[in-house]
mmCIF file of C-alpha atoms and ligand atoms in Angstrom:
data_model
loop_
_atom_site.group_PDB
_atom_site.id
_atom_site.type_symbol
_atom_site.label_atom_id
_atom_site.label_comp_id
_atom_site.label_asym_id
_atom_site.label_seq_id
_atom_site.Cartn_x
_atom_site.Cartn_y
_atom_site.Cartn_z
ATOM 1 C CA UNK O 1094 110.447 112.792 93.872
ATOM 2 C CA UNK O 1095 110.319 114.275 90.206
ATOM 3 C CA UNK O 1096 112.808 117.755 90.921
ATOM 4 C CA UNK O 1097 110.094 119.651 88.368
ATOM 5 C CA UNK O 1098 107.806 119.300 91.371
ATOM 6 C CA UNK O 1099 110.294 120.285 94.127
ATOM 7 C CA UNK O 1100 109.600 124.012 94.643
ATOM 8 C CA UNK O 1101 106.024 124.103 93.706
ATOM 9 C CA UNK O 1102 103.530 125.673 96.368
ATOM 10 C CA UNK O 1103 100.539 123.506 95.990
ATOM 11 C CA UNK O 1104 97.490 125.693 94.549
ATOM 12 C CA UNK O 1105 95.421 126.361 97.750
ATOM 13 C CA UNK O 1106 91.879 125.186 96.237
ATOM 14 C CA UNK O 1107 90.700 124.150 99.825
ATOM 15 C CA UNK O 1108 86.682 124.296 99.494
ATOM 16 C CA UNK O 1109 85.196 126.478 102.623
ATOM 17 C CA UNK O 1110 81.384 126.737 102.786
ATOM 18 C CA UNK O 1111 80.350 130.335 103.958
ATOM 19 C CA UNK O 1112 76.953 131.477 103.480
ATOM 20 C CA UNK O 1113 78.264 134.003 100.904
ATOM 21 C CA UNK O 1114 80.944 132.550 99.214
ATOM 22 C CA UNK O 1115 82.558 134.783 96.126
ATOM 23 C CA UNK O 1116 85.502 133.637 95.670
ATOM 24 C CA UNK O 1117 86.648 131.673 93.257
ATOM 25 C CA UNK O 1118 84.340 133.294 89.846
ATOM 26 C CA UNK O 1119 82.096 130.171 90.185
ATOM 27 C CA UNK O 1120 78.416 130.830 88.778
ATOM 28 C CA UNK O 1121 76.037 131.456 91.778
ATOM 29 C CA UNK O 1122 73.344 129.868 89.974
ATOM 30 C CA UNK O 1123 72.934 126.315 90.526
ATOM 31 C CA UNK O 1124 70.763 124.620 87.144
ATOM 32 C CA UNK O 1125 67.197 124.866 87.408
ATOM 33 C CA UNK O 1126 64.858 121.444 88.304
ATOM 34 C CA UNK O 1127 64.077 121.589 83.981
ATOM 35 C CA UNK O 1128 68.127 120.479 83.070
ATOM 36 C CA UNK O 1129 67.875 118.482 86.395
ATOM 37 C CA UNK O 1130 64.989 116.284 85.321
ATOM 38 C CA UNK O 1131 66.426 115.676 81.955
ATOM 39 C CA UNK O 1132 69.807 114.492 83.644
ATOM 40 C CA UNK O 1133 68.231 112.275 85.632
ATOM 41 C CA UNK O 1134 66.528 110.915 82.739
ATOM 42 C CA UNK O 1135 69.090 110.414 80.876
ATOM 43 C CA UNK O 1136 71.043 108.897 84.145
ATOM 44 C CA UNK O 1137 68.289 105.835 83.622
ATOM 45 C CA UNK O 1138 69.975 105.096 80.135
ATOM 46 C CA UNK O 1139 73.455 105.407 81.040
ATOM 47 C CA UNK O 1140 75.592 102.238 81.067
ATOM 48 C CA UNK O 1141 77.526 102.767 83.686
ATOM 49 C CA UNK O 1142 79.312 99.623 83.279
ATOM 50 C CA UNK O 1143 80.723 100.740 79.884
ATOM 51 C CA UNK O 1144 84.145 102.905 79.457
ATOM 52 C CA UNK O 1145 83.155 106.307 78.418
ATOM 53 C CA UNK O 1146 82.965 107.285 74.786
ATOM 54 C CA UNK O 1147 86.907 107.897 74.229
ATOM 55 C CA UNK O 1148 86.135 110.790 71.635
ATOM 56 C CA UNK O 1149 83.370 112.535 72.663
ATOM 57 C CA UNK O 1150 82.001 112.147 69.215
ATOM 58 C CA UNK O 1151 78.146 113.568 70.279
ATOM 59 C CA UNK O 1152 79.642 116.637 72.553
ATOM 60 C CA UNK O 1153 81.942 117.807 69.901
ATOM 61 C CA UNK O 1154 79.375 117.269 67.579
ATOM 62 C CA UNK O 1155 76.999 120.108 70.019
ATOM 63 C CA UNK O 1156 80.453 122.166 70.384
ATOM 64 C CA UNK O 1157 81.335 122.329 66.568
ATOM 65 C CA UNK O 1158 77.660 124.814 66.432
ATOM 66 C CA UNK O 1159 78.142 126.603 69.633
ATOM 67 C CA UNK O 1160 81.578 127.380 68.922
ATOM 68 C CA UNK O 1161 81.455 127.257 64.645
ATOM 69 C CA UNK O 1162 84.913 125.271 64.854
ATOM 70 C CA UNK O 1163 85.315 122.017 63.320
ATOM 71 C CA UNK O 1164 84.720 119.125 65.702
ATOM 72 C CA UNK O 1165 88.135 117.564 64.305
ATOM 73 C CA UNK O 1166 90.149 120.328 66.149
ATOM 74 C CA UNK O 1167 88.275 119.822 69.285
ATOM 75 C CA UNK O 1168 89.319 117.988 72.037
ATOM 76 C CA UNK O 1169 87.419 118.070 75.514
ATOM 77 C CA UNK O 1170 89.101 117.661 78.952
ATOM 78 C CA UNK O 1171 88.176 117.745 82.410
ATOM 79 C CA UNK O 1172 88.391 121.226 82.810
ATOM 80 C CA UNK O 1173 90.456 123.820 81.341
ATOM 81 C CA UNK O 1174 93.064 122.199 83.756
ATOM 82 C CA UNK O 1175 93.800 119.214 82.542
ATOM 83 C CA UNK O 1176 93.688 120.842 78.708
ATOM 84 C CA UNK O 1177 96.782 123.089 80.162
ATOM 85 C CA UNK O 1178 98.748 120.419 81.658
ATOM 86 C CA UNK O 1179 98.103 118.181 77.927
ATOM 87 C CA UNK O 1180 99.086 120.803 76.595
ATOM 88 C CA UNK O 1181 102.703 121.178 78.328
ATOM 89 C CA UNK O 1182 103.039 117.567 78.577
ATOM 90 C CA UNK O 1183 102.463 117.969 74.557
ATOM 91 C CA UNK O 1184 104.542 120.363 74.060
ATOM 92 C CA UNK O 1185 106.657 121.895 77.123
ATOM 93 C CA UNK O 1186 109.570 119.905 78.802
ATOM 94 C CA UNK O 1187 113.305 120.622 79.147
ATOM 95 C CA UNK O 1188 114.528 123.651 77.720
ATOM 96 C CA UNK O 1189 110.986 125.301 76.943
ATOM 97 C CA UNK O 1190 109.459 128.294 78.242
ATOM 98 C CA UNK O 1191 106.305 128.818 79.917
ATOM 99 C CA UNK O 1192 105.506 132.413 79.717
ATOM 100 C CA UNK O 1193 102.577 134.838 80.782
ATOM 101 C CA UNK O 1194 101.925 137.823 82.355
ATOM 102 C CA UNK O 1195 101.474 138.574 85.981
ATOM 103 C CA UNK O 1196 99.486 138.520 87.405
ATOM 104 C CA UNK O 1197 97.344 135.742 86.040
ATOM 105 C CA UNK O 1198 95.366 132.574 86.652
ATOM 106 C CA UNK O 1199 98.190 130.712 88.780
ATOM 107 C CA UNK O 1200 97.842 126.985 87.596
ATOM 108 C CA UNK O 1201 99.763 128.253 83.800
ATOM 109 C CA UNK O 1202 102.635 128.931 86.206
ATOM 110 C CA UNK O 1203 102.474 125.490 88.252
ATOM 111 C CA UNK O 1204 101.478 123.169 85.421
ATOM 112 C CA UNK O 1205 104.995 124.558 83.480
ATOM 113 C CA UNK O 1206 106.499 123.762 86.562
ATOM 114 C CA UNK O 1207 105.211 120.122 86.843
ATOM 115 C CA UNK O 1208 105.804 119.465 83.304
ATOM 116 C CA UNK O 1209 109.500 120.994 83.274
ATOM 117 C CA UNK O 1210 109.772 124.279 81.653
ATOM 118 C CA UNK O 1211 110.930 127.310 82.891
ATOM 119 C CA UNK O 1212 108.060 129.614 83.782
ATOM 120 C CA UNK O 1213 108.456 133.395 83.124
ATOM 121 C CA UNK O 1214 105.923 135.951 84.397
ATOM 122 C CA UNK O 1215 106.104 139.235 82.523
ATOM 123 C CA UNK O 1216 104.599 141.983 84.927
ATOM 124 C CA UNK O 1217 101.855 143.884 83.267
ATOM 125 C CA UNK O 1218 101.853 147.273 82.444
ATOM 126 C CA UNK O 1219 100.640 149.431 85.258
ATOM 127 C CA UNK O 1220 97.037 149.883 83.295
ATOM 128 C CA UNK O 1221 96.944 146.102 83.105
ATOM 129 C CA UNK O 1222 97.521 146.030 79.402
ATOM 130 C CA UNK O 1223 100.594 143.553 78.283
ATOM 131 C CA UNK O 1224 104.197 144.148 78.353
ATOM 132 C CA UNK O 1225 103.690 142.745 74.819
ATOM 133 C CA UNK O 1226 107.637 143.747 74.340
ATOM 134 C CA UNK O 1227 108.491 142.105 77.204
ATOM 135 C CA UNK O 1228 106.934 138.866 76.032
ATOM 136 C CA UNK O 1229 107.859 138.965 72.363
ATOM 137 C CA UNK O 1230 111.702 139.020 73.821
ATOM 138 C CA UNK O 1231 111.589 136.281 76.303
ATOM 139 C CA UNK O 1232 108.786 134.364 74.007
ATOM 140 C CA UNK O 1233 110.372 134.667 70.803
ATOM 141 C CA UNK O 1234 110.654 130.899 70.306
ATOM 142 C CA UNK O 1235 110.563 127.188 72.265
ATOM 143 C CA UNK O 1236 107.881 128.378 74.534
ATOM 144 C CA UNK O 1237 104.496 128.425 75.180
ATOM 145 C CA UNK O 1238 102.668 131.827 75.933
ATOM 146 C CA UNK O 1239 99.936 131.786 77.932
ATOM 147 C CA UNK O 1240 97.315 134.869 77.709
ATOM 148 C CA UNK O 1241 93.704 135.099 79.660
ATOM 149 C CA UNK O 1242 91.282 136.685 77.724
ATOM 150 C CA UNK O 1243 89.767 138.516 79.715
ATOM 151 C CA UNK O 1244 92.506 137.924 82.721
ATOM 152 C CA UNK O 1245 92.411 136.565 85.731
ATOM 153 C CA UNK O 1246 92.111 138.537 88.496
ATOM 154 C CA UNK O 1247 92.595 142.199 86.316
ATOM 155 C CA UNK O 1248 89.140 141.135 84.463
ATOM 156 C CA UNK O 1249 90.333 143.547 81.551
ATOM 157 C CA UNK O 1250 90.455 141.804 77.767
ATOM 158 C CA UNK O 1251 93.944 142.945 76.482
ATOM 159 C CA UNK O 1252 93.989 144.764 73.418
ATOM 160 C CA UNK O 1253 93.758 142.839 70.320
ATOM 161 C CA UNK O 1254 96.413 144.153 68.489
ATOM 162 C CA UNK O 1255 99.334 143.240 71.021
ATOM 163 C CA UNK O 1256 97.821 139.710 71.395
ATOM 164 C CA UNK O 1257 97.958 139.773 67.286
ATOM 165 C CA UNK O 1258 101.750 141.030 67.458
ATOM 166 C CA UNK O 1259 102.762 138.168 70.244
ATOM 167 C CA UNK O 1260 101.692 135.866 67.790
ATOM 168 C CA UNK O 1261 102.883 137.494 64.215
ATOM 169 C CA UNK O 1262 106.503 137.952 65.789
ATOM 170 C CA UNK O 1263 107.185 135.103 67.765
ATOM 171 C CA UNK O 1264 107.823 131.211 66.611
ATOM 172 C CA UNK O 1265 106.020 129.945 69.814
ATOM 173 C CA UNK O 1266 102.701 128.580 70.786
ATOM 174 C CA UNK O 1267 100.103 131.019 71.983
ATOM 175 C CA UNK O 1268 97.366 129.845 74.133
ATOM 176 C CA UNK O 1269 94.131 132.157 74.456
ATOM 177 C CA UNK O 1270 92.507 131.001 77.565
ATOM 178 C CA UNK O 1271 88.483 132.066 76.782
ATOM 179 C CA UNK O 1272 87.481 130.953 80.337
ATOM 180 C CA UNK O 1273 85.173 133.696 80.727
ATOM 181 C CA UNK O 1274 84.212 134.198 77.203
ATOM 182 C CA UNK O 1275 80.595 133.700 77.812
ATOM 183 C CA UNK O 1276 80.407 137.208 79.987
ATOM 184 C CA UNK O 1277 82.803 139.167 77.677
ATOM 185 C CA UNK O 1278 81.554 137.897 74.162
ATOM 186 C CA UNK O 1279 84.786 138.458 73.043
ATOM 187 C CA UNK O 1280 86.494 135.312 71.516
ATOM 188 C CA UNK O 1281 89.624 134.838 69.031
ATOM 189 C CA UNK O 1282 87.893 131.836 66.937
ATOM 190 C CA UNK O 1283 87.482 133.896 64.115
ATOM 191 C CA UNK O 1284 91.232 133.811 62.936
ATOM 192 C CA UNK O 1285 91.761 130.590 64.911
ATOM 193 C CA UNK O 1286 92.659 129.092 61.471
ATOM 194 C CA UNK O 1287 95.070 131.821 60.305
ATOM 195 C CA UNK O 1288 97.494 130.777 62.443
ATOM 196 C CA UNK O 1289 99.380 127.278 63.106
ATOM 197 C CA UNK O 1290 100.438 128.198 66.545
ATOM 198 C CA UNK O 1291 97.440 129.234 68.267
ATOM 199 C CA UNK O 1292 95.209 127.433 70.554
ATOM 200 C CA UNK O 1293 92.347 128.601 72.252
ATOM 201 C CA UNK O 1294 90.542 127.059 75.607
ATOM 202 C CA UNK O 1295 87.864 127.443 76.880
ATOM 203 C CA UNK O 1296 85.526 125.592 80.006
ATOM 204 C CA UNK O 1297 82.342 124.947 81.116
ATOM 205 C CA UNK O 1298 82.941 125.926 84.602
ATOM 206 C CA UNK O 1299 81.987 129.614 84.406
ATOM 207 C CA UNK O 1300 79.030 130.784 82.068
ATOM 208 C CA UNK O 1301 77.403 127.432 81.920
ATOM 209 C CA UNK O 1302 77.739 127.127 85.609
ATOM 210 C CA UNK O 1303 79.123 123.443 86.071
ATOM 211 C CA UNK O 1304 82.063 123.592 87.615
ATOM 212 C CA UNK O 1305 81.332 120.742 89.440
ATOM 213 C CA UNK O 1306 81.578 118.456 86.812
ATOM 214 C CA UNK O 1307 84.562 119.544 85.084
ATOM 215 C CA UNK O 1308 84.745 120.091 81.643
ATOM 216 C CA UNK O 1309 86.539 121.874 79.059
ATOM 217 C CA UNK O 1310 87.734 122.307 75.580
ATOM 218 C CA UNK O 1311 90.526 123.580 73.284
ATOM 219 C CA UNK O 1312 90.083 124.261 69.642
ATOM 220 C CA UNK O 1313 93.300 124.480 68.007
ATOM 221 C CA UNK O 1314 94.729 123.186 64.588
ATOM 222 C CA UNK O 1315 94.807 120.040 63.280
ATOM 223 C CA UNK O 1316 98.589 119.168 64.042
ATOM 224 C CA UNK O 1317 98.366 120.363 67.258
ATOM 225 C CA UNK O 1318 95.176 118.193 68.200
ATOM 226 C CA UNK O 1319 96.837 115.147 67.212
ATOM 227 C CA UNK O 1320 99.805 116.293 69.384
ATOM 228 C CA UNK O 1321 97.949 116.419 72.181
ATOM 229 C CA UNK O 1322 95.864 113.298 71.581
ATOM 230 C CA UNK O 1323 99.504 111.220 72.305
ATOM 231 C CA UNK O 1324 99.308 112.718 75.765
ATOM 232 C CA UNK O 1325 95.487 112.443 76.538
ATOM 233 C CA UNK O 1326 94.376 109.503 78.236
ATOM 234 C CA UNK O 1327 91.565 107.871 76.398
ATOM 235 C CA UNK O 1328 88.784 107.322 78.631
ATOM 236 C CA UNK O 1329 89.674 110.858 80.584
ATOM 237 C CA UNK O 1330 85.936 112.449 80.034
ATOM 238 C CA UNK O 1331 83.821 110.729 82.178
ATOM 239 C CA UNK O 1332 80.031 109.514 80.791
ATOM 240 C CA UNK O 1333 78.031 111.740 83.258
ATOM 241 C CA UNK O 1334 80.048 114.822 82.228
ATOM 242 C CA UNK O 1335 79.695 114.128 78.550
ATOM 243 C CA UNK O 1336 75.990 113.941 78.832
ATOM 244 C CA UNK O 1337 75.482 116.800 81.474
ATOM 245 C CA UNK O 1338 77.574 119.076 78.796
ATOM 246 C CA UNK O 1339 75.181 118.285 76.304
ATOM 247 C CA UNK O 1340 72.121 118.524 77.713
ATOM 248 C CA UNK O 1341 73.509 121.854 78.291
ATOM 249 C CA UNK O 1342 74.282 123.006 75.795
ATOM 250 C CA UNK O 1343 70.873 121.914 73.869
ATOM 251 C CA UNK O 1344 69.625 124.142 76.629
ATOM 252 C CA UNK O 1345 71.177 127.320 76.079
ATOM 253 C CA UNK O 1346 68.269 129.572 76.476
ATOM 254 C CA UNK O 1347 68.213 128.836 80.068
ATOM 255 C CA UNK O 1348 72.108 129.410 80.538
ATOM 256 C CA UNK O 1349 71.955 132.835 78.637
ATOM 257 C CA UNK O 1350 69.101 133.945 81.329
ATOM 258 C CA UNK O 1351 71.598 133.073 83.702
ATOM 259 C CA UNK O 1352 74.600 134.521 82.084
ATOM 260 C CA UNK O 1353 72.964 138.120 81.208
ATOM 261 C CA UNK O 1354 71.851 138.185 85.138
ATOM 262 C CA UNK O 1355 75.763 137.911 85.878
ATOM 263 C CA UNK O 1356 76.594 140.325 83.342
ATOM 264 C CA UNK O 1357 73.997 142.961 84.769
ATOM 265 C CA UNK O 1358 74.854 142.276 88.568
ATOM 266 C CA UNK O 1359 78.361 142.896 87.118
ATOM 267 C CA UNK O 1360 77.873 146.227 86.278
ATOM 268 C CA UNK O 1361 75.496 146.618 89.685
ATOM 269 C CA UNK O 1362 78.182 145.675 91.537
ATOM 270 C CA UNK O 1363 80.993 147.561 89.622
ATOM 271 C CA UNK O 1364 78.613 151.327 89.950
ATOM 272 C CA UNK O 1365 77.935 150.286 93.638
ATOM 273 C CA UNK O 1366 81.127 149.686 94.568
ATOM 274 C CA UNK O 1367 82.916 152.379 92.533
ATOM 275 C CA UNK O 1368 80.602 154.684 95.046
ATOM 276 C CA UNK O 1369 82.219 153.625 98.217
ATOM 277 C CA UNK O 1370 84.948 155.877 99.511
ATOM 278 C CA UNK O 1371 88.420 154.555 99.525
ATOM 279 C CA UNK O 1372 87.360 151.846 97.334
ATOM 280 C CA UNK O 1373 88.981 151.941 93.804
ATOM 281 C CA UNK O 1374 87.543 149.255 91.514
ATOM 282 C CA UNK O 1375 88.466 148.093 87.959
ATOM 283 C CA UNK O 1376 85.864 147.364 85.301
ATOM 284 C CA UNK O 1377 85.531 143.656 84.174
ATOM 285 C CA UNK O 1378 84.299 142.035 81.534
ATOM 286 C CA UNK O 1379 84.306 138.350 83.206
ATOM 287 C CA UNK O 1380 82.301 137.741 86.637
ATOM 288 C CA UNK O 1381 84.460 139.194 88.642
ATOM 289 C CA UNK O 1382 85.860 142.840 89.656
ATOM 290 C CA UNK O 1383 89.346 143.479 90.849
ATOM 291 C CA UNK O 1384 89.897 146.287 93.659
ATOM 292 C CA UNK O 1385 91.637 148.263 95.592
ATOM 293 C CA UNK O 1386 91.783 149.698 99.149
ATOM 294 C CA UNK O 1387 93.879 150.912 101.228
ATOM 295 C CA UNK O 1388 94.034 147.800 103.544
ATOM 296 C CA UNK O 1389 93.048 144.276 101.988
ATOM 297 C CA UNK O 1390 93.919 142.403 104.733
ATOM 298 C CA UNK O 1391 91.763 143.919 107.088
ATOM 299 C CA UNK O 1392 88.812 144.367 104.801
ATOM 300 C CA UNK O 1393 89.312 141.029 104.008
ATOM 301 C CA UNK O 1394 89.299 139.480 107.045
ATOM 302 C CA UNK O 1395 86.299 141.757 108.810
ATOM 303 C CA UNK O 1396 84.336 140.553 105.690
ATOM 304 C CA UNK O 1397 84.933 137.213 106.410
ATOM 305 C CA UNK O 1398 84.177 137.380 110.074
ATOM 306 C CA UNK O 1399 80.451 138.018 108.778
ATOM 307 C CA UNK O 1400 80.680 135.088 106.429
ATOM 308 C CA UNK O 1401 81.784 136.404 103.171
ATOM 309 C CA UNK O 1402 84.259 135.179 101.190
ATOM 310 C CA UNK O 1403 86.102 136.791 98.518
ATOM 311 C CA UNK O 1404 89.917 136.425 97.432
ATOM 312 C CA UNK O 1405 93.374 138.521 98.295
ATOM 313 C CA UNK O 1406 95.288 138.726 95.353
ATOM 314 C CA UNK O 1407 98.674 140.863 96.194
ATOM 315 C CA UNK O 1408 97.829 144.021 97.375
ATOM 316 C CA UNK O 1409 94.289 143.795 95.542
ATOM 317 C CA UNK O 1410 90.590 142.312 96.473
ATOM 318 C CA UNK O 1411 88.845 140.183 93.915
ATOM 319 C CA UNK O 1412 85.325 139.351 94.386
ATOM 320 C CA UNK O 1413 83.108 136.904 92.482
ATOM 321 C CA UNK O 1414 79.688 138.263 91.219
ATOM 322 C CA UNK O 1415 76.833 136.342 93.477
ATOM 323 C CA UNK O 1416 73.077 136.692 93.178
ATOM 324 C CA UNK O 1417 72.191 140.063 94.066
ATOM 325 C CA UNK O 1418 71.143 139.265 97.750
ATOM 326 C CA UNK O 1419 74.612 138.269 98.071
ATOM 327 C CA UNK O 1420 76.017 141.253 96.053
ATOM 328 C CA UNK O 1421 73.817 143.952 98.384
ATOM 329 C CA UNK O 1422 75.098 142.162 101.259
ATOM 330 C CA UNK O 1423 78.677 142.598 100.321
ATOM 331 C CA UNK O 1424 78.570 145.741 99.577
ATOM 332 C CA UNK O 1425 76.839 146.687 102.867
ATOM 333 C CA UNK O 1426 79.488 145.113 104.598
ATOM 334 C CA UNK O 1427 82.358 146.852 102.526
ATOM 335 C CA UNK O 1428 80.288 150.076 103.126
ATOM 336 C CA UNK O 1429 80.169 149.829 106.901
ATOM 337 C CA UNK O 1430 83.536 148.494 107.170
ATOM 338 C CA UNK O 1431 85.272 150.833 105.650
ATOM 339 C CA UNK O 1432 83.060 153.973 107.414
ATOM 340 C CA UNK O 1433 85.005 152.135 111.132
ATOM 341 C CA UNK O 1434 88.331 152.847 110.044
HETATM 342 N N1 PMP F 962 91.261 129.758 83.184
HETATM 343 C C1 PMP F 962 91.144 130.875 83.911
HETATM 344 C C2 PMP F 962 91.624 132.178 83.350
HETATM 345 C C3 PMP F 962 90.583 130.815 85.188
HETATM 346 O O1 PMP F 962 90.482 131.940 85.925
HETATM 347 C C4 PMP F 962 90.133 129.579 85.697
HETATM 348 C C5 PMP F 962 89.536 129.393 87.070
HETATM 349 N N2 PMP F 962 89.413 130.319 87.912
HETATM 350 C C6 PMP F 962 90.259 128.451 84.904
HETATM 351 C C7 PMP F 962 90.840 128.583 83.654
HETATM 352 C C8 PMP F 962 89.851 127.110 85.429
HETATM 353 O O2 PMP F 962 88.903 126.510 84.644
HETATM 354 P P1 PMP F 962 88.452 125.014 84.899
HETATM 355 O O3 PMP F 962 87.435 125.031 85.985
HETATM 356 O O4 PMP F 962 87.873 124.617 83.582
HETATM 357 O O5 PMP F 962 89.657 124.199 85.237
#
C-alpha cells in the first residue's frame, strides 16, 4: 500500500435518502422538464462510441463569457475534486505543504495526504476570520494554500485584504476555492492575472445544481494550466457532462431563478432560526448556515429520527438550504425539539 494513504480516514460521502435531506449544500432544485428536453435532444446526436472531446474546446468556449477568463487558462474536471487532487499531483509531493484553515471543506486535507505533502490546518480565529499570520509563517514557501471563499462549513467570505496579504507575502500557490460563488457573488477573477501563483476553482455542483454529473473548473495562469495538463488524463470529462454543462449554461436565466430562491430561503432560514431560543446561528453567504446549540448530538439525532438530515461538524450544526417546505419543516422540528429539553 502507498504509506501517503496509510492514516487517511476515508471521507464518509455515504448517500442516505431521507425525505428531507440537507446535508451536504446540494441544490434542492432538480432542472426543470425545459433543460431536460433539450438534453435528451441532444442525447439523440451524441456518439457515444467516440472518446470525449479531450479539451473541452465548446464548454470553455461558454465558460470564457460566464466567467470573462480566457478559455486558454481553463481547464474543466470532474468536479472541483478531481481539479484539487491535479492540482497536488501537479504540484504537491515530498517535502511540500498543504495548508488551510480549520475548519474547512475536508477533501484539501485528504487529497495532500494522498498525494504526499504534509497537511497543516491553521485554526481560525474565533470570529472565523483567518489566522492570516499563522498561515503566512507555516505557508511562506513550497506549499500550497488552500482558502474557501466563502468557507466550508463557517459560510463567512474572509476578508479580502488577508487573502491579498497570504498571497503578496508568501512564495506559494494559493488556491481560491469559489464553490459557492454563485450565492455570494463574490469572486477573485478580477486580479486573477496579477498574480502567477493564484488559482481559482470553481464547480458546477452548487448554484447550477448538477452535482450529479460532476463538473468543475479552475482558471489559473498560463504556466500553471500547462502544469496541470501533464497530470490530467485526457479523456477525463465525460461527453454527457460536457454537453449537460453547456446546455446550462446557455440557460442561465433559469439557474438564476433558482439561485436567487436559495439566496432568499437563505436569509428565511437564517431570521427564522436566529429566533429560536438556544439556537445561535452564523450568517452565510453560500447555501448553507452554520450553528450552534447547546447539544448537537441530540438535536441532531431527534431531527433525524423525523427524517431530516443535516451535518455535525465539531461541536457545530450545518444545515443545507432546501425548498422552503423543507426549510419550515426543519425549523418546526428544531423549534419543538429544543422547547423538550
Ligand atoms: N469546495 C468546497 C468548499 C465544498 O464545500 C465542496 C462540497 N461540499 C466542494 C468543493 C466539492 O465540489 P465538487 O462537487 O465540485 O467536487
Amino acid at each position: 500500500m502507498n504509506p501517503n494513504i496509510l492514516n487517511i480516514s476515508p471521507y464518509n460521502a455515504e448517500r442516505e435518502d431521507l425525505p428531507i435531506k440537507l446535508d451536504i449544500m446540494e441544490n434542492p432544485h432538480n432542472l426543470p422538464q425545459k433543460i431536460k428536453n433539450k438534453i435528451k435532444k441532444k442525447i439523440d446526436k451524441i456518439s457515444f462510441n467516440r472518446y470525449p472531446s479531450p479539451s473541452a474546446l465548446a464548454l470553455r468556449e461558454k465558460l470564457e463569457t460566464y466567467t470573462g477568463v480566457s478559455k486558454e487558462v481553463i481547464l474543466v474536471g470532474n468536479g472541483s475534486d478531481e481539479l484539487i487532487l491535479y492540482i497536488l499531483l501537479a504540484c504537491g509531493g515530498f517535502k511540500k505543504k498543504v495548508i488551510f484553515p480549520t475548519p474547512t471543506f475536508p477533501m484539501y486535507e485528504i487529497i495532500g495526504k494522498i498525494a504526499g505533502c504534509e497537511t497543516i490546518g491553521i485554526p481560525l480565529k474565533p470570529d472565523f476570520e483567518l489566522n492570516c499570520e499563522g498561515i503566512i509563517k507555516e505557508g511562506k514557501k513550497n506549499s500550497i494554500i488552500f482558502i474557501a471563499y466563502p468557507n466550508n462549513p463557517t459560510g463567512n467570505c474572509f476578508e479580502i485584504e488577508a487573502i491579498l496579504k497570504i498571497i503578496k507575502e508568501t512564495e506559494s500557490i494559493v488556491v481560491i476555492d469559489e464553490a459557492y460563488f454563485e450565492f455570494s457573488k463574490k469572486t477573485f477573477v478580477d486580479i486573477l492575472s496579477q498574480y502567477d501563483r493564484l488559482a481559482i476553482i470553481r464547480t458546477f455542483s452548487k448554484g447550477f445544481g448538477l452535482a450529479g454529473i460532476r463538473c468543475g473548473y479552475i482558471m489559473a495562469n498560463p504556466q500553471f494550466i500547462d502544469c496541470l495538463k501533464l497530470v490530467k488524463p485526457p479523456y477525463n470529462l465525460n461527453t454527457l457532462t460536457q454537453e449537460i454543462a453547456l446546455i446550462c449554461l446557455k440557460e442561465r436565466d433559469i439557474i438564476n431563478g433558482f439561485i436567487e430562491k436559495i439566496i432568499k430561503e437563505r436569509e428565511w432560514l437564517y431570521l427564522n432560526l436566529s429566533k429560536i431560543k438556544g439556537i445561535i446561528a452564523y450568517r452565510s453567504l453560500a447555501n448553507f448556515i452554520l450553528f450552534k446549540t447547546k447539544n448537537p448530538q441530540s438535536l441532531y439525532s431527534s431531527l433525524l429520527k423525523e427524517g431530516i438530515l443535516i451535518k455535525k461538524v465539531d461541536d457545530y450544526l450545518r444545515v443545507s438550504i432546501g425548498k422552503h417546505k423543507e426549510n419550515k419543516a426543519f425549523i418546526r422540528a428544531v423549534e419543538a425539539n429544543l422547547k423538550i429539553y
